[in-house]
Short mmCIF file of C-alpha atoms in Angstrom, two decimals:
data_model
loop_
_atom_site.label_atom_id
_atom_site.label_comp_id
_atom_site.label_asym_id
_atom_site.label_seq_id
_atom_site.Cartn_x
_atom_site.Cartn_y
_atom_site.Cartn_z
CA MET A 1 106.02 100.68 72.94
CA ILE A 2 104.96 98.32 75.69
CA ARG A 3 106.72 95.45 73.89
CA ARG A 4 110.02 97.15 74.69
CA ILE A 5 109.30 96.43 78.33
CA TRP A 6 107.55 93.07 78.24
CA GLY A 7 108.74 91.69 74.93
CA PRO A 8 106.71 89.54 72.51
CA LEU A 9 103.44 88.35 74.04
CA ALA A 10 104.23 90.40 77.15
CA VAL A 11 106.62 87.75 78.43
CA THR A 12 110.34 88.18 78.14
CA GLY A 13 110.77 91.86 78.91
CA PHE A 14 108.35 91.84 81.80
CA GLU A 15 109.88 88.71 83.28
CA ARG A 16 113.32 90.29 82.99
CA ARG A 17 112.10 93.19 85.11
CA LEU A 18 110.52 90.92 87.67
CA CYS A 19 113.36 88.43 87.78
CA ARG A 20 116.31 90.79 87.47
CA ARG A 21 118.77 90.07 90.24
CA PRO A 22 118.48 92.64 93.04
CA ARG A 23 121.62 94.69 93.54
CA VAL A 24 120.73 96.26 96.85
CA LEU A 25 121.43 93.38 99.17
CA GLY A 26 124.10 90.75 98.83
CA GLU A 27 123.25 87.09 99.02
CA ALA A 28 126.21 86.00 101.08
CA ARG A 29 125.06 84.86 104.48
CA ARG A 30 126.54 83.09 107.39
CA GLY A 31 125.86 79.42 107.91
CA PRO A 32 122.49 78.36 109.32
CA SER A 33 121.89 79.01 112.98
CA ARG A 34 119.60 77.15 115.28
CA PRO A 35 115.93 77.88 114.45
CA PRO A 36 113.75 79.32 117.23
CA SER A 37 111.69 76.93 119.30
CA THR A 38 107.91 76.98 119.51
CA VAL A 39 108.16 78.65 122.92
CA GLN A 40 110.44 81.34 121.52
CA ARG A 41 108.03 82.01 118.67
CA ARG A 42 105.14 82.35 121.09
CA LEU A 43 107.17 84.79 123.16
CA CYS A 44 107.86 86.78 120.00
CA ARG A 45 104.15 86.90 119.28
CA ARG A 46 103.43 88.16 122.79
CA ASN A 47 106.19 90.74 122.54
CA ALA A 48 104.72 92.05 119.29
CA VAL A 49 101.84 93.34 121.39
CA LEU A 50 103.41 94.18 124.74
CA GLY A 51 106.81 95.39 123.54
CA GLU A 52 110.20 94.24 124.71
CA ALA A 53 112.99 95.97 126.60
CA ARG A 54 113.54 99.65 125.90
CA ARG A 55 116.38 100.55 123.57
CA GLY A 56 117.13 104.22 124.08
CA PRO A 57 114.01 106.35 123.52
CA MET A 58 112.24 103.68 121.45
CA THR A 59 110.28 100.60 122.45
CA GLY A 60 111.35 97.51 120.52
CA ARG A 61 109.10 94.75 119.22
CA ARG A 62 110.23 91.43 117.82
CA CYS A 63 108.48 89.06 115.44
CA ASP A 64 109.18 86.46 112.81
CA VAL A 65 107.51 88.36 109.96
CA LEU A 66 106.71 92.03 109.53
CA VAL A 67 103.98 92.66 106.94
CA VAL A 68 103.82 96.25 105.71
CA GLY A 69 100.26 96.86 104.52
CA GLY A 70 96.96 95.38 105.65
CA GLY A 71 95.13 95.20 102.33
CA PRO A 72 94.05 91.91 100.70
CA GLY A 73 97.63 90.79 99.96
CA GLY A 74 99.03 91.69 103.37
CA SER A 75 96.07 90.20 105.23
CA THR A 76 96.35 86.97 103.24
CA ALA A 77 100.08 86.60 103.89
CA ALA A 78 99.64 87.42 107.58
CA ALA A 79 96.81 84.93 108.09
CA LEU A 80 98.59 82.07 106.31
CA LEU A 81 101.88 82.64 108.15
CA ALA A 82 100.17 83.00 111.53
CA GLN A 83 98.32 79.74 110.88
CA LYS A 84 101.75 78.13 110.54
CA ASP A 85 102.57 79.33 114.09
CA PHE A 86 104.92 82.15 113.10
CA SER A 87 104.68 85.45 114.96
CA VAL A 88 103.39 88.06 112.52
CA LEU A 89 103.03 91.81 112.90
CA VAL A 90 100.93 93.76 110.36
CA VAL A 91 101.47 97.51 110.04
CA GLU A 92 98.64 99.33 108.25
CA ARG A 93 98.71 103.09 107.84
CA GLU A 94 94.94 103.62 107.51
CA SER A 95 92.06 102.98 109.87
CA PHE A 96 89.50 100.49 108.57
CA PRO A 97 86.90 100.60 107.16
CA ARG A 98 88.09 102.92 104.40
CA PHE A 99 87.15 103.61 100.79
CA HIS A 100 89.13 101.79 98.12
CA ILE A 101 88.67 100.66 94.54
CA GLY A 102 89.34 97.22 93.10
CA GLU A 103 85.83 96.04 93.90
CA SER A 104 85.21 93.23 91.40
CA LEU A 105 86.54 89.80 92.40
CA LEU A 106 87.39 87.19 89.77
CA PRO A 107 86.04 83.62 89.97
CA ALA A 108 89.62 82.53 90.75
CA ASN A 109 89.28 84.45 94.03
CA VAL A 110 86.59 82.05 95.28
CA PRO A 111 88.71 78.89 95.85
CA LEU A 112 91.44 81.11 97.29
CA LEU A 113 88.94 82.47 99.83
CA ASP A 114 88.07 78.87 100.68
CA ARG A 115 91.71 77.92 101.21
CA LEU A 116 92.22 80.99 103.36
CA GLY A 117 89.22 80.09 105.49
CA VAL A 118 87.38 83.38 105.04
CA HIS A 119 84.76 82.51 102.41
CA ASP A 120 81.97 81.89 104.94
CA ALA A 121 82.55 85.28 106.57
CA LEU A 122 82.31 86.98 103.18
CA ARG A 123 79.13 85.12 102.26
CA LYS A 124 77.53 86.25 105.52
CA ALA A 125 78.19 89.83 104.47
CA GLY A 126 75.98 89.21 101.43
CA PRO A 127 78.05 90.36 98.43
CA LEU A 128 76.44 90.56 95.00
CA VAL A 129 77.33 87.56 92.83
CA LYS A 130 78.65 88.23 89.33
CA TYR A 131 78.38 85.66 86.57
CA GLY A 132 80.05 87.57 83.78
CA ALA A 133 81.50 90.75 82.32
CA THR A 134 79.85 92.93 79.68
CA PHE A 135 81.97 95.04 77.31
CA TYR A 136 80.48 97.77 75.12
CA ASP A 137 82.37 99.85 72.54
CA GLN A 138 80.63 103.13 71.82
CA GLU A 139 82.37 103.79 68.50
CA SER A 140 81.42 100.48 66.88
CA ASP A 141 78.24 99.95 68.94
CA HIS A 142 79.40 96.37 69.60
CA GLU A 143 78.61 94.67 72.90
CA HIS A 144 79.40 91.23 74.26
CA THR A 145 78.88 89.55 77.60
CA PHE A 146 81.41 86.91 78.65
CA TYR A 147 79.78 84.43 81.02
CA PHE A 148 82.16 82.51 83.23
CA MET A 149 82.15 78.81 82.36
CA ARG A 150 81.37 75.81 84.52
CA GLY A 151 83.67 72.83 84.71
CA ARG A 152 86.92 74.74 85.10
CA SER A 153 89.39 74.83 87.96
CA VAL A 154 87.50 77.91 89.16
CA PRO A 155 83.74 78.37 89.66
CA ASN A 156 81.47 80.22 87.25
CA TYR A 157 80.98 83.23 89.50
CA GLY A 158 82.82 85.93 91.38
CA TYR A 159 81.71 88.69 93.73
CA GLN A 160 81.21 92.45 93.73
CA VAL A 161 82.42 93.81 97.06
CA GLN A 162 82.76 97.17 98.72
CA ARG A 163 86.39 97.21 99.74
CA ALA A 164 85.71 99.00 103.02
CA GLU A 165 83.88 95.89 104.21
CA PHE A 166 85.89 93.27 102.32
CA ASP A 167 89.30 94.48 103.50
CA SER A 168 88.03 94.68 107.09
CA ILE A 169 86.89 91.05 106.90
CA LEU A 170 90.30 89.93 105.63
CA LEU A 171 92.28 91.91 108.19
CA GLU A 172 90.09 90.66 111.03
CA HIS A 173 90.65 87.11 109.78
CA ALA A 174 94.41 87.68 109.92
CA ARG A 175 94.05 88.95 113.47
CA SER A 176 91.89 85.98 114.52
CA SER A 177 94.48 83.65 112.93
CA GLY A 178 97.10 84.97 115.36
CA ALA A 179 98.64 87.98 113.61
CA GLU A 180 99.04 91.23 115.53
CA VAL A 181 97.86 94.42 113.82
CA LEU A 182 99.08 97.98 114.36
CA GLN A 183 96.60 100.41 112.84
CA PRO A 184 96.91 103.24 111.99
CA ALA A 185 100.69 103.13 111.87
CA THR A 186 103.36 103.76 109.27
CA ALA A 187 106.59 101.91 108.60
CA GLU A 188 109.78 103.78 107.77
CA ARG A 189 113.48 103.23 107.10
CA PRO A 190 114.01 99.47 106.70
CA THR A 191 117.54 98.43 107.66
CA PHE A 192 118.63 94.92 106.70
CA ASP A 193 121.57 93.04 108.21
CA ASP A 194 122.75 89.44 108.54
CA ASP A 195 120.27 88.60 111.27
CA GLY A 196 117.09 90.38 110.22
CA VAL A 197 115.50 93.72 109.46
CA THR A 198 114.79 96.72 111.66
CA VAL A 199 111.96 99.09 110.78
CA THR A 200 110.92 102.33 112.45
CA LEU A 201 107.21 102.62 113.25
CA ASP A 202 105.17 105.77 113.72
CA GLU A 203 101.88 105.45 115.63
CA ALA A 204 100.27 108.90 115.80
CA GLY A 205 103.65 110.49 116.47
CA ALA A 206 104.88 107.83 118.90
CA ARG A 207 107.97 106.30 117.32
CA SER A 208 109.26 102.81 118.01
CA GLU A 209 111.22 100.04 116.34
CA VAL A 210 110.34 96.53 115.28
CA ARG A 211 112.88 93.80 114.69
CA ALA A 212 111.82 91.00 112.33
CA ARG A 213 113.45 87.99 110.76
CA PHE A 214 111.62 88.62 107.48
CA LEU A 215 109.68 91.42 105.77
CA VAL A 216 106.73 91.19 103.37
CA ASP A 217 106.06 94.36 101.39
CA ALA A 218 102.30 94.50 100.85
CA SER A 219 102.19 98.29 100.76
CA GLY A 220 100.56 98.49 97.33
CA ARG A 221 101.16 101.63 95.32
CA ASP A 222 103.13 103.14 98.20
CA GLY A 223 106.02 100.84 97.29
CA PHE A 224 107.61 100.69 100.74
CA LEU A 225 110.75 98.84 99.60
CA ALA A 226 110.89 100.35 96.11
CA SER A 227 111.03 103.82 97.63
CA SER A 228 113.72 102.92 100.14
CA ILE A 229 116.06 100.24 98.79
CA GLY A 230 114.83 99.68 95.23
CA ARG A 231 113.26 101.69 92.47
CA ARG A 232 110.03 102.18 90.57
CA GLU A 233 109.98 102.18 86.78
CA ARG A 234 107.07 103.75 84.95
CA VAL A 235 105.46 101.81 82.12
CA PRO A 236 105.54 103.99 78.99
CA ASN A 237 102.18 105.02 77.50
CA LEU A 238 100.11 103.45 80.26
CA GLY A 239 100.17 106.44 82.59
CA LYS A 240 96.45 107.11 82.85
CA VAL A 241 94.11 108.90 85.24
CA ALA A 242 91.14 107.32 87.01
CA LEU A 243 88.18 109.26 88.43
CA PHE A 244 85.64 107.31 90.45
CA ALA A 245 82.77 107.55 92.92
CA HIS A 246 79.83 105.59 94.35
CA HIS A 247 76.24 106.31 93.32
CA ARG A 248 72.90 105.31 94.84
CA GLY A 249 69.90 104.58 92.63
CA ALA A 250 71.69 103.72 89.36
CA THR A 251 69.89 101.40 86.98
CA ARG A 252 70.46 97.65 87.26
CA ALA A 253 70.46 94.88 84.70
CA ALA A 254 67.83 92.20 85.14
CA GLY A 255 68.17 88.59 86.22
CA ILE A 256 71.53 86.84 86.09
CA ASP A 257 73.17 89.95 84.59
CA GLU A 258 72.45 92.14 87.62
CA GLY A 259 75.86 91.47 89.17
CA ASN A 260 77.91 91.71 85.99
CA ILE A 261 80.68 94.24 85.78
CA ARG A 262 80.10 96.45 82.74
CA ILE A 263 82.82 98.18 80.76
CA PHE A 264 81.92 101.12 78.48
CA ILE A 265 84.66 102.02 75.99
CA PHE A 266 84.72 105.44 74.36
CA PRO A 267 87.42 107.49 72.55
CA ASP A 268 88.72 109.23 75.68
CA GLY A 269 89.02 106.06 77.78
CA TRP A 270 86.60 103.68 79.43
CA PHE A 271 84.13 103.43 82.31
CA TRP A 272 83.67 100.64 84.82
CA TRP A 273 80.23 99.98 86.27
CA ILE A 274 80.25 97.73 89.34
CA PRO A 275 76.95 97.12 91.17
CA PHE A 276 76.93 96.14 94.85
CA ALA A 277 74.32 94.39 96.96
CA GLY A 278 71.76 96.97 97.97
CA ASP A 279 71.44 100.06 95.80
CA VAL A 280 75.00 101.39 95.44
CA THR A 281 77.07 101.24 92.25
CA SER A 282 80.75 102.07 91.71
CA VAL A 283 81.28 104.08 88.54
CA GLY A 284 84.80 104.95 87.49
CA CYS A 285 86.39 106.47 84.42
CA VAL A 286 89.92 105.64 83.26
CA LEU A 287 91.16 108.40 80.97
CA HIS A 288 94.06 108.54 78.56
CA ALA A 289 96.70 111.05 79.56
CA LYS A 290 96.00 112.88 76.29
CA THR A 291 92.45 113.59 77.46
CA VAL A 292 93.45 115.00 80.84
CA ARG A 293 96.55 116.90 79.75
CA GLY A 294 96.06 120.65 79.93
CA ARG A 295 92.62 120.51 81.54
CA ASP A 296 91.95 122.85 84.42
CA GLY A 297 89.17 122.89 86.99
CA ALA A 298 87.77 120.56 89.60
CA ILE A 299 87.83 116.82 89.07
CA ASP A 300 84.07 116.75 89.71
CA ALA A 301 83.48 118.74 86.53
CA LEU A 302 85.80 116.49 84.52
CA TYR A 303 84.08 113.38 85.90
CA GLU A 304 80.61 114.71 85.04
CA GLY A 305 81.85 115.78 81.63
CA MET A 306 83.09 112.29 80.82
CA ILE A 307 79.78 110.78 81.97
CA ALA A 308 77.96 113.09 79.55
CA ARG A 309 80.09 111.75 76.68
CA VAL A 310 78.83 108.19 77.15
CA PRO A 311 75.03 108.12 76.75
CA ARG A 312 74.66 104.65 78.26
CA VAL A 313 76.46 105.73 81.43
CA ALA A 314 74.57 109.03 81.58
CA GLU A 315 71.23 107.25 81.19
CA GLY A 316 72.11 104.73 83.88
CA LEU A 317 72.95 107.52 86.33
CA HIS A 318 70.06 109.83 85.38
CA ALA A 319 68.09 109.19 88.59
CA ALA A 320 71.09 108.34 90.77
CA THR A 321 72.68 110.33 93.57
CA ARG A 322 76.44 110.42 94.11
CA VAL A 323 77.13 109.37 97.72
CA THR A 324 80.93 109.75 97.85
CA PRO A 325 83.34 112.44 96.70
CA VAL A 326 84.95 111.97 93.30
CA HIS A 327 88.33 110.33 93.90
CA ARG A 328 91.33 110.52 91.60
CA ALA A 329 94.26 108.16 90.98
CA ALA A 330 96.92 109.13 88.47
CA ASN A 331 99.93 107.55 86.77
CA PHE A 332 99.17 104.05 88.01
CA ALA A 333 101.40 102.12 85.62
CA TYR A 334 104.70 100.91 87.07
CA VAL A 335 106.98 97.98 87.80
CA ASN A 336 108.95 97.89 91.07
CA ARG A 337 112.19 96.05 91.60
CA PRO A 338 113.66 94.12 93.19
CA ILE A 339 110.65 92.10 94.33
CA VAL A 340 112.68 89.50 96.22
CA GLY A 341 115.90 89.72 98.19
CA ASP A 342 117.65 88.55 101.31
CA ARG A 343 114.90 88.50 103.95
CA PHE A 344 112.14 90.14 101.91
CA VAL A 345 109.53 89.63 99.21
CA SER A 346 107.02 92.01 97.66
CA ILE A 347 103.47 91.02 96.77
CA GLY A 348 100.49 92.48 94.91
CA ASP A 349 100.66 96.09 93.81
CA ALA A 350 104.01 96.45 95.58
CA VAL A 351 105.34 94.40 92.63
CA ALA A 352 103.61 96.08 89.69
CA PHE A 353 100.40 97.66 88.50
CA VAL A 354 99.40 98.46 84.97
CA ASP A 355 95.67 98.71 84.24
CA PRO A 356 92.47 97.71 86.06
CA ILE A 357 90.52 96.80 82.92
CA PHE A 358 90.25 93.07 83.75
CA SER A 359 89.73 93.45 87.53
CA ALA A 360 92.73 91.29 88.40
CA GLY A 361 94.25 93.46 91.14
CA VAL A 362 92.75 91.89 94.27
CA TYR A 363 93.22 88.37 92.93
CA ILE A 364 96.88 88.95 92.05
CA ALA A 365 97.50 90.50 95.48
CA MET A 366 95.99 87.57 97.36
CA GLN A 367 97.40 84.92 95.04
CA SER A 368 100.91 86.35 95.15
CA ALA A 369 100.70 86.24 98.95
CA GLU A 370 99.69 82.58 98.87
CA LEU A 371 102.49 81.83 96.40
CA ALA A 372 105.10 83.50 98.61
CA VAL A 373 104.14 81.89 101.93
CA PRO A 374 105.71 78.42 101.37
CA ALA A 375 109.10 79.94 100.53
CA ILE A 376 108.88 82.30 103.51
CA ALA A 377 107.97 79.45 105.85
CA ARG A 378 110.88 77.32 104.62
CA ALA A 379 113.28 80.21 105.11
CA LEU A 380 112.07 80.81 108.66
CA ARG A 381 112.32 77.13 109.60
CA THR A 382 115.79 76.64 108.14
CA ASN A 383 117.08 80.13 108.92
CA ARG A 384 118.23 80.48 105.31
CA PHE A 385 117.14 83.75 103.71
CA ALA A 386 119.27 84.15 100.56
CA THR A 387 117.56 85.72 97.56
CA LYS A 388 117.81 82.54 95.51
CA ARG A 389 115.38 80.83 97.87
CA PHE A 390 112.60 83.11 96.60
CA ARG A 391 113.32 82.82 92.88
CA ASP A 392 110.65 80.16 92.36
CA TYR A 393 108.05 82.54 93.78
CA GLU A 394 109.30 85.28 91.49
CA ARG A 395 109.13 83.03 88.44
CA ASP A 396 105.68 81.62 89.29
CA LEU A 397 104.30 85.11 89.81
CA ALA A 398 105.62 86.28 86.44
CA PHE A 399 104.06 83.24 84.76
CA GLY A 400 100.73 83.78 86.52
CA ILE A 401 100.23 87.41 85.58
CA ARG A 402 101.49 86.96 82.01
CA PRO A 403 98.03 86.30 80.45
CA PHE A 404 96.58 89.46 81.97
CA PHE A 405 99.38 91.57 80.53
CA GLN A 406 98.92 90.00 77.10
CA PHE A 407 95.33 91.21 77.06
CA ILE A 408 96.06 94.62 78.59
CA GLU A 409 98.64 95.39 75.91
CA ARG A 410 96.25 94.61 73.09
CA TYR A 411 93.04 95.88 74.63
CA TYR A 412 93.74 99.43 73.43
CA GLU A 413 94.22 98.33 69.81
CA PRO A 414 91.07 98.80 67.66
CA ALA A 415 91.87 95.67 65.64
CA PHE A 416 92.07 93.55 68.79
CA LEU A 417 88.98 95.10 70.36
CA GLU A 418 86.93 94.34 67.25
CA ILE A 419 87.79 90.63 67.49
CA PHE A 420 87.47 90.62 71.28
CA LEU A 421 83.88 91.89 71.10
CA ARG A 422 82.93 89.32 68.45
CA PRO A 423 84.40 86.12 69.90
CA ARG A 424 83.83 82.77 68.25
CA SER A 425 83.88 79.25 69.58
CA PHE A 426 86.28 78.29 66.77
CA LEU A 427 89.14 76.17 68.16
CA GLY A 428 88.07 76.93 71.72
CA MET A 429 88.87 80.65 71.47
CA LEU A 430 85.80 81.80 73.43
CA ASP A 431 86.52 79.37 76.26
CA ALA A 432 90.17 80.42 76.36
CA VAL A 433 89.37 84.14 76.54
CA THR A 434 86.73 83.56 79.21
CA GLY A 435 89.20 81.45 81.18
CA VAL A 436 91.73 84.27 81.26
CA LEU A 437 89.05 86.76 82.33
CA ALA A 438 88.12 84.41 85.19
CA GLY A 439 91.75 84.08 86.34
CA ALA A 440 91.84 80.38 85.48
CA ALA A 441 95.17 80.64 83.64
CA PHE A 442 97.22 81.86 86.61
CA HIS A 443 98.55 78.54 87.92
CA ARG A 444 98.38 76.41 84.83
CA MET A 445 97.59 77.05 81.20
CA PRO A 446 96.58 73.79 79.46
CA TRP A 447 98.01 73.35 76.00
CA ARG A 448 94.55 73.63 74.45
CA MET A 449 94.06 77.04 76.04
CA ARG A 450 97.54 78.11 74.96
CA VAL A 451 96.87 77.10 71.34
CA SER A 452 93.45 78.77 71.35
CA LEU A 453 94.88 82.04 72.67
CA ASN A 454 97.64 81.99 70.06
CA VAL A 455 95.00 81.56 67.34
CA PHE A 456 92.96 84.38 68.87
CA PHE A 457 95.89 86.80 68.92
CA THR A 458 96.91 85.77 65.39
CA ILE A 459 93.43 86.56 64.07
CA ALA A 460 93.55 89.93 65.84
CA ARG A 461 96.91 90.64 64.19
CA ILE A 462 95.53 89.72 60.75
CA ASN A 463 92.62 92.06 61.44
CA TYR A 464 95.13 94.85 62.04
CA TRP A 465 96.39 94.55 58.46
CA VAL A 466 92.87 94.18 57.07
CA ARG A 467 91.81 97.41 58.78
CA ARG A 468 94.95 99.16 57.58
CA LEU A 469 94.31 98.15 53.97
CA GLN A 470 90.73 99.36 54.32
CA GLY A 471 91.88 102.71 55.69
CA ARG A 472 90.23 102.12 59.06
CA PRO A 473 91.84 103.28 62.35
CA VAL A 474 94.60 101.03 63.70
CA GLU A 475 96.43 103.36 66.10
CA SER A 476 96.77 101.89 69.57
CA ARG A 477 95.40 104.12 72.30
CA LEU A 478 98.40 103.10 74.38
CA GLU A 479 100.20 105.88 72.53
CA TRP A 480 97.73 108.46 73.86
#
C-alpha cells in the first residue's frame, strides 16, 4: 500500500508529494527592490524585542525571518540565519525544559553539531555515547547489533540525549547567536502578500502581530502552514500509536554496548530502549493500530500489558521505577504540502513523519534546516522569494530522506526482517545497511553503497517468495 504513495523503492511517489507545485500562493512577484542595509537589519533585530509603532490594538514587530517552533530544526535554522546577520524571531509555544521523545541521535548528527557550533556545549552536558543499535525479534529469537563503522563521512558514534536538556541547549545557542525568542507563545493566521508575511502572536492572552520577510515552519507535528494554507495527507497503514515513559533503575548492557539503542520486535509492534547518562532509560512501545483498536481503559494499563508480552523488556524493568507519566502519541504518519512557497519553507516534522524505528527524526529536522538556510539567505539578500528559488532544497531533502523510507517500508515485512537480522558482508551489504542507519547516505550515496543496497533488497525480495513457497508468514504488518 505504501508504494502507492512513494512508488518503487520509496522514491517517485514520495518525491511527487514533496515536490508537487504549491497551489496556495502564486509565484508572480514584482521586480527586485533594494535590499535592506546592515543598519536596517540591526534595527529590525532590536525591534523584534522592543516592538515597533502601535497598529490599532496590537503591537507590531518586524524581522527578516520568523521561525515557528523552537525544537531542533527551528533552533538550527534560527542560529544559522542569525549568524549570517539576519534578524530572526523564534516563536515557541512551550516553556523549556519540557519532555519530548526522539532521544537517540545518529552519528550523522555529530558533524552537524560541529558545524552549528554547539557540540562543545552538548559534550559538557555529558550525554551517553552510543556505538550501535541492537535489534531483537521475539518471534524468531534473532538478534543483531549494528556497530557504526569508522572511516565514513560520519563518526562511529552518536548520542543518547534527554530532549528536555538537548532542546534547551539548542535554543539557547540560537539566542546567543543573535536570534530573539518568544516563549511560551503561539503563532496564528499567517497572511502572505507581495512584501512579506504577517502572523498573529498570542503570549499568555496578549495578542500582537509580527511582520517578517520570510517564514520557516519548524512547528513539527502541529503543521502550522499545513493547517492554515496547505494540507496534511495521512500515510495509509502507518497510523500507529506510541506509548512511552522514563524509568529509573532499568538494567544496562555492559561495556561498549551500554549506550546502544535496543529495539525489541514482537507481534503487536516494537519497543525502543534508550539509556541515558545516569540511571534513567526511555522505554517506548509503538503499536499497530490493529492492537489498539477497540481497547478501553487507561493507557498505563495498556503500556504495562505490552511490557508483560515481551519478556526481555519485562526483565529489564523488573527492578525499575517509572519516573514520568505514560505519554501517548497517535496517528503519527503523514506528509504535509506544500513544503516550499513564496516566502516560506517547512523543515523537519513540519514536512513529514512516518515512523521512528531508525531514530532519524532529530537528524532530519536539523539537517533540513541546514539545507534550507542557503536558499533563504540568497532570497533575503536579493529580495527574490519565488517558490522556484527553493526547489533545490525541496529536491535535496527528498533525496536525503529516501534511504530511511526505503527501510521503513520494508521493516514490517517478515521476509525483510529475517535478512536484516542476519546481515552478511557479501558485496558490502553490511557496510551499506550500517551506513544508512548512521545517516551517512543523506547527502551522498556512493555507487558502491547504492549497488550493495540494491543487492540487499533483492535478496530480501527473493526471501519473500522462498517463505511463501514454504508456507511461512509473509504478510506485511503495515497492513495492520
